[in-house]
């Protein structure tokens, strides 16, 4: 009996870019649902805040917007502290920034940290990280490809959000009296 030595063939450049047969690809596949959910929730925040700005009767004329903004700036300092200082609320960009601009960066900043640590902890608990560490890949390569996969999916989620912000701005950004 002879045993033939199997030589591991590295994936081609295009396969690596697509993420096939690599740690990067597995990380992207494992993170795609979470990225879609986070991007979708952030997009819903923007749509839920921007659409009423375009449809609400409080914003139909410049004078009504001024009266609405005067009511918002008359809030007690404790409530204004939660939402931040209202700046340029006459425009949709200022209104979105005031309403969503304080909470969304915190949520979108925590998600990558929790996702990456959760992925690593989950793989360590299942034992697949030990299996991965036993391959000829260096630990540095494993860590860098995991990080690159997560950064790719964070960029994907932010592209969903950026596209939604652009669509909301194009659809509802122009009001009567502007």
PDB file of C-alpha atoms in Angstrom:
ATOM      1  CA  UNK A   1       0.000   0.000   0.000  1.00  0.00           C
ATOM      2  CA  UNK A   2       1.225   3.397  -0.858  1.00  0.00           C
ATOM      3  CA  UNK A   3      -0.075   6.589   0.503  1.00  0.00           C
ATOM      4  CA  UNK A   4      -0.155   9.522  -1.796  1.00  0.00           C
ATOM      5  CA  UNK A   5       0.574  12.828  -0.220  1.00  0.00           C
ATOM      6  CA  UNK A   6      -2.153  15.300  -0.947  1.00  0.00           C
ATOM      7  CA  UNK A   7      -0.965  18.762  -1.621  1.00  0.00           C
ATOM      8  CA  UNK A   8      -3.322  21.478  -0.507  1.00  0.00           C
ATOM      9  CA  UNK A   9      -4.042  23.805  -3.371  1.00  0.00           C
ATOM     10  CA  UNK A  10      -4.558  27.413  -2.419  1.00  0.00           C
ATOM     11  CA  UNK A  11      -7.647  29.109  -3.833  1.00  0.00           C
ATOM     12  CA  UNK A  12      -7.146  31.303  -6.881  1.00  0.00           C
ATOM     13  CA  UNK A  13      -7.031  35.063  -6.566  1.00  0.00           C
ATOM     14  CA  UNK A  14     -10.608  35.422  -7.833  1.00  0.00           C
ATOM     15  CA  UNK A  15     -11.852  32.737  -5.460  1.00  0.00           C
ATOM     16  CA  UNK A  16     -10.191  34.538  -2.563  1.00  0.00           C
ATOM     17  CA  UNK A  17     -11.751  37.849  -3.578  1.00  0.00           C
ATOM     18  CA  UNK A  18     -15.135  36.131  -3.741  1.00  0.00           C
ATOM     19  CA  UNK A  19     -14.381  34.511  -0.391  1.00  0.00           C
ATOM     20  CA  UNK A  20     -14.519  30.894  -1.547  1.00  0.00           C
ATOM     21  CA  UNK A  21     -12.395  28.444   0.408  1.00  0.00           C
ATOM     22  CA  UNK A  22     -10.979  30.989   2.791  1.00  0.00           C
ATOM     23  CA  UNK A  23     -11.428  32.139   6.352  1.00  0.00           C
ATOM     24  CA  UNK A  24     -12.491  35.510   4.979  1.00  0.00           C
ATOM     25  CA  UNK A  25     -15.262  33.898   2.936  1.00  0.00           C
ATOM     26  CA  UNK A  26     -16.547  31.890   5.882  1.00  0.00           C
ATOM     27  CA  UNK A  27     -16.622  35.012   8.037  1.00  0.00           C
ATOM     28  CA  UNK A  28     -18.521  36.932   5.356  1.00  0.00           C
ATOM     29  CA  UNK A  29     -21.017  34.085   4.981  1.00  0.00           C
ATOM     30  CA  UNK A  30     -21.456  33.833   8.754  1.00  0.00           C
ATOM     31  CA  UNK A  31     -21.979  37.600   9.134  1.00  0.00           C
ATOM     32  CA  UNK A  32     -24.210  38.391   6.163  1.00  0.00           C
ATOM     33  CA  UNK A  33     -27.542  37.911   7.955  1.00  0.00           C
ATOM     34  CA  UNK A  34     -26.481  40.125  10.864  1.00  0.00           C
ATOM     35  CA  UNK A  35     -25.229  42.800   8.461  1.00  0.00           C
ATOM     36  CA  UNK A  36     -28.534  42.768   6.590  1.00  0.00           C
ATOM     37  CA  UNK A  37     -30.479  43.045   9.852  1.00  0.00           C
ATOM     38  CA  UNK A  38     -28.343  45.893  11.217  1.00  0.00           C
ATOM     39  CA  UNK A  39     -28.375  47.758   7.899  1.00  0.00           C
ATOM     40  CA  UNK A  40     -32.126  47.194   7.590  1.00  0.00           C
ATOM     41  CA  UNK A  41     -32.880  48.383  11.124  1.00  0.00           C
ATOM     42  CA  UNK A  42     -30.748  51.495  10.623  1.00  0.00           C
ATOM     43  CA  UNK A  43     -32.499  52.090   7.295  1.00  0.00           C
ATOM     44  CA  UNK A  44     -35.895  51.759   8.979  1.00  0.00           C
ATOM     45  CA  UNK A  45     -34.807  54.349  11.562  1.00  0.00           C
ATOM     46  CA  UNK A  46     -34.030  56.768   8.739  1.00  0.00           C
ATOM     47  CA  UNK A  47     -37.205  56.011   6.788  1.00  0.00           C
ATOM     48  CA  UNK A  48     -39.319  56.235   9.942  1.00  0.00           C
ATOM     49  CA  UNK A  49     -37.846  59.635  10.747  1.00  0.00           C
ATOM     50  CA  UNK A  50     -37.541  61.074   7.236  1.00  0.00           C
ATOM     51  CA  UNK A  51     -40.903  60.052   5.779  1.00  0.00           C
ATOM     52  CA  UNK A  52     -42.999  61.921   8.364  1.00  0.00           C
ATOM     53  CA  UNK A  53     -40.843  64.971   7.694  1.00  0.00           C
ATOM     54  CA  UNK A  54     -42.010  64.896   4.088  1.00  0.00           C
ATOM     55  CA  UNK A  55     -45.671  64.053   4.801  1.00  0.00           C
ATOM     56  CA  UNK A  56     -46.537  65.656   8.150  1.00  0.00           C
ATOM     57  CA  UNK A  57     -48.693  68.787   8.045  1.00  0.00           C
ATOM     58  CA  UNK A  58     -46.362  70.432  10.595  1.00  0.00           C
ATOM     59  CA  UNK A  59     -43.738  70.752   7.854  1.00  0.00           C
ATOM     60  CA  UNK A  60     -45.959  71.821   4.950  1.00  0.00           C
ATOM     61  CA  UNK A  61     -45.040  75.520   5.135  1.00  0.00           C
ATOM     62  CA  UNK A  62     -42.045  77.399   6.439  1.00  0.00           C
ATOM     63  CA  UNK A  63     -44.129  79.147   9.134  1.00  0.00           C
ATOM     64  CA  UNK A  64     -45.520  75.844  10.426  1.00  0.00           C
ATOM     65  CA  UNK A  65     -41.990  74.448  10.553  1.00  0.00           C
ATOM     66  CA  UNK A  66     -40.862  77.470  12.574  1.00  0.00           C
ATOM     67  CA  UNK A  67     -43.734  76.941  15.041  1.00  0.00           C
ATOM     68  CA  UNK A  68     -42.925  73.225  15.332  1.00  0.00           C
ATOM     69  CA  UNK A  69     -39.248  73.966  15.914  1.00  0.00           C
ATOM     70  CA  UNK A  70     -40.122  76.587  18.534  1.00  0.00           C
ATOM     71  CA  UNK A  71     -42.071  73.904  20.392  1.00  0.00           C
ATOM     72  CA  UNK A  72     -39.129  71.512  20.213  1.00  0.00           C
ATOM     73  CA  UNK A  73     -36.636  74.090  21.432  1.00  0.00           C
ATOM     74  CA  UNK A  74     -38.925  74.888  24.363  1.00  0.00           C
ATOM     75  CA  UNK A  75     -38.399  71.380  25.763  1.00  0.00           C
ATOM     76  CA  UNK A  76     -36.874  71.196  29.234  1.00  0.00           C
ATOM     77  CA  UNK A  77     -33.075  71.025  29.263  1.00  0.00           C
ATOM     78  CA  UNK A  78     -33.139  67.424  30.535  1.00  0.00           C
ATOM     79  CA  UNK A  79     -35.066  66.239  27.465  1.00  0.00           C
ATOM     80  CA  UNK A  80     -33.014  68.367  25.109  1.00  0.00           C
ATOM     81  CA  UNK A  81     -29.911  66.791  26.621  1.00  0.00           C
ATOM     82  CA  UNK A  82     -31.134  63.358  25.561  1.00  0.00           C
ATOM     83  CA  UNK A  83     -31.621  64.401  21.951  1.00  0.00           C
ATOM     84  CA  UNK A  84     -28.792  66.912  21.739  1.00  0.00           C
ATOM     85  CA  UNK A  85     -28.813  70.546  20.780  1.00  0.00           C
ATOM     86  CA  UNK A  86     -31.298  71.184  17.961  1.00  0.00           C
ATOM     87  CA  UNK A  87     -29.358  72.776  15.103  1.00  0.00           C
ATOM     88  CA  UNK A  88     -30.798  73.629  11.679  1.00  0.00           C
ATOM     89  CA  UNK A  89     -34.084  71.791  12.214  1.00  0.00           C
ATOM     90  CA  UNK A  90     -35.646  73.614   9.259  1.00  0.00           C
ATOM     91  CA  UNK A  91     -33.925  71.167   6.921  1.00  0.00           C
ATOM     92  CA  UNK A  92     -34.419  67.430   6.774  1.00  0.00           C
ATOM     93  CA  UNK A  93     -30.708  66.816   7.336  1.00  0.00           C
ATOM     94  CA  UNK A  94     -30.744  68.808  10.552  1.00  0.00           C
ATOM     95  CA  UNK A  95     -33.930  67.119  11.714  1.00  0.00           C
ATOM     96  CA  UNK A  96     -32.589  63.604  10.995  1.00  0.00           C
ATOM     97  CA  UNK A  97     -29.312  64.442  12.661  1.00  0.00           C
ATOM     98  CA  UNK A  98     -31.114  65.706  15.752  1.00  0.00           C
ATOM     99  CA  UNK A  99     -33.563  62.805  16.044  1.00  0.00           C
ATOM    100  CA  UNK A 100     -31.416  59.831  15.014  1.00  0.00           C
ATOM    101  CA  UNK A 101     -27.891  61.214  15.030  1.00  0.00           C
ATOM    102  CA  UNK A 102     -27.240  60.515  18.705  1.00  0.00           C
ATOM    103  CA  UNK A 103     -28.449  56.934  19.038  1.00  0.00           C
ATOM    104  CA  UNK A 104     -27.606  55.392  15.681  1.00  0.00           C
ATOM    105  CA  UNK A 105     -23.806  55.868  15.909  1.00  0.00           C
ATOM    106  CA  UNK A 106     -23.793  54.167  19.306  1.00  0.00           C
ATOM    107  CA  UNK A 107     -25.778  51.186  18.029  1.00  0.00           C
ATOM    108  CA  UNK A 108     -23.747  50.953  14.833  1.00  0.00           C
ATOM    109  CA  UNK A 109     -20.521  51.308  16.808  1.00  0.00           C
ATOM    110  CA  UNK A 110     -21.343  48.547  19.266  1.00  0.00           C
ATOM    111  CA  UNK A 111     -22.570  46.054  16.682  1.00  0.00           C
ATOM    112  CA  UNK A 112     -19.173  45.251  15.072  1.00  0.00           C
ATOM    113  CA  UNK A 113     -17.524  44.770  18.459  1.00  0.00           C
ATOM    114  CA  UNK A 114     -20.270  42.459  19.682  1.00  0.00           C
ATOM    115  CA  UNK A 115     -20.461  40.593  16.378  1.00  0.00           C
ATOM    116  CA  UNK A 116     -16.731  39.920  16.151  1.00  0.00           C
ATOM    117  CA  UNK A 117     -16.379  38.868  19.776  1.00  0.00           C
ATOM    118  CA  UNK A 118     -19.551  36.764  19.508  1.00  0.00           C
ATOM    119  CA  UNK A 119     -18.261  35.030  16.396  1.00  0.00           C
ATOM    120  CA  UNK A 120     -14.930  34.225  17.986  1.00  0.00           C
ATOM    121  CA  UNK A 121     -16.539  33.062  21.238  1.00  0.00           C
ATOM    122  CA  UNK A 122     -19.097  30.969  19.343  1.00  0.00           C
ATOM    123  CA  UNK A 123     -16.429  29.301  17.243  1.00  0.00           C
ATOM    124  CA  UNK A 124     -14.306  28.655  20.329  1.00  0.00           C
ATOM    125  CA  UNK A 125     -17.290  27.087  22.114  1.00  0.00           C
ATOM    126  CA  UNK A 126     -18.109  24.852  19.120  1.00  0.00           C
ATOM    127  CA  UNK A 127     -14.484  23.845  18.709  1.00  0.00           C
ATOM    128  CA  UNK A 128     -14.220  25.080  15.131  1.00  0.00           C
ATOM    129  CA  UNK A 129     -11.641  27.690  16.127  1.00  0.00           C
ATOM    130  CA  UNK A 130      -9.374  24.905  17.421  1.00  0.00           C
ATOM    131  CA  UNK A 131      -9.818  23.107  14.124  1.00  0.00           C
ATOM    132  CA  UNK A 132      -8.989  26.291  12.255  1.00  0.00           C
ATOM    133  CA  UNK A 133      -5.901  26.889  14.391  1.00  0.00           C
ATOM    134  CA  UNK A 134      -4.681  23.370  13.546  1.00  0.00           C
ATOM    135  CA  UNK A 135      -4.525  24.208   9.833  1.00  0.00           C
ATOM    136  CA  UNK A 136      -1.322  25.486   8.234  1.00  0.00           C
ATOM    137  CA  UNK A 137      -2.697  29.036   8.459  1.00  0.00           C
ATOM    138  CA  UNK A 138      -0.859  31.243  10.916  1.00  0.00           C
ATOM    139  CA  UNK A 139      -2.794  32.770  13.769  1.00  0.00           C
ATOM    140  CA  UNK A 140      -2.061  36.186  12.346  1.00  0.00           C
ATOM    141  CA  UNK A 141      -3.646  35.189   9.016  1.00  0.00           C
ATOM    142  CA  UNK A 142      -6.678  33.774  10.810  1.00  0.00           C
ATOM    143  CA  UNK A 143      -7.119  36.971  12.827  1.00  0.00           C
ATOM    144  CA  UNK A 144      -6.598  39.273   9.839  1.00  0.00           C
ATOM    145  CA  UNK A 145      -9.018  37.356   7.604  1.00  0.00           C
ATOM    146  CA  UNK A 146     -11.645  37.273  10.366  1.00  0.00           C
ATOM    147  CA  UNK A 147     -11.215  41.014  10.858  1.00  0.00           C
ATOM    148  CA  UNK A 148     -11.341  41.688   7.108  1.00  0.00           C
ATOM    149  CA  UNK A 149     -14.561  39.678   6.820  1.00  0.00           C
ATOM    150  CA  UNK A 150     -16.194  41.633   9.611  1.00  0.00           C
ATOM    151  CA  UNK A 151     -15.013  44.980   8.248  1.00  0.00           C
ATOM    152  CA  UNK A 152     -16.441  44.006   4.848  1.00  0.00           C
ATOM    153  CA  UNK A 153     -19.829  43.276   6.371  1.00  0.00           C
ATOM    154  CA  UNK A 154     -19.788  46.512   8.406  1.00  0.00           C
ATOM    155  CA  UNK A 155     -19.107  48.385   5.155  1.00  0.00           C
ATOM    156  CA  UNK A 156     -22.000  46.479   3.545  1.00  0.00           C
ATOM    157  CA  UNK A 157     -24.362  47.484   6.383  1.00  0.00           C
ATOM    158  CA  UNK A 158     -23.213  51.110   6.107  1.00  0.00           C
ATOM    159  CA  UNK A 159     -23.803  51.038   2.341  1.00  0.00           C
ATOM    160  CA  UNK A 160     -27.389  49.954   3.011  1.00  0.00           C
ATOM    161  CA  UNK A 161     -27.745  52.872   5.426  1.00  0.00           C
ATOM    162  CA  UNK A 162     -26.073  55.373   3.072  1.00  0.00           C
ATOM    163  CA  UNK A 163     -28.299  54.315   0.185  1.00  0.00           C
ATOM    164  CA  UNK A 164     -31.371  54.705   2.379  1.00  0.00           C
ATOM    165  CA  UNK A 165     -30.268  58.156   3.543  1.00  0.00           C
ATOM    166  CA  UNK A 166     -29.807  59.209  -0.078  1.00  0.00           C
ATOM    167  CA  UNK A 167     -33.237  57.833  -1.089  1.00  0.00           C
ATOM    168  CA  UNK A 168     -34.954  59.503   1.892  1.00  0.00           C
ATOM    169  CA  UNK A 169     -33.208  62.783   1.094  1.00  0.00           C
ATOM    170  CA  UNK A 170     -34.179  62.595  -2.569  1.00  0.00           C
ATOM    171  CA  UNK A 171     -37.780  61.682  -1.774  1.00  0.00           C
ATOM    172  CA  UNK A 172     -38.541  63.949   1.178  1.00  0.00           C
ATOM    173  CA  UNK A 173     -35.744  66.537   1.317  1.00  0.00           C
ATOM    174  CA  UNK A 174     -37.488  69.255  -0.643  1.00  0.00           C
ATOM    175  CA  UNK A 175     -40.408  70.894   1.142  1.00  0.00           C
ATOM    176  CA  UNK A 176     -42.685  73.796   0.264  1.00  0.00           C
ATOM    177  CA  UNK A 177     -41.082  77.066   1.248  1.00  0.00           C
ATOM    178  CA  UNK A 178     -37.501  75.890   0.744  1.00  0.00           C
TER     179      UNK A 178
END
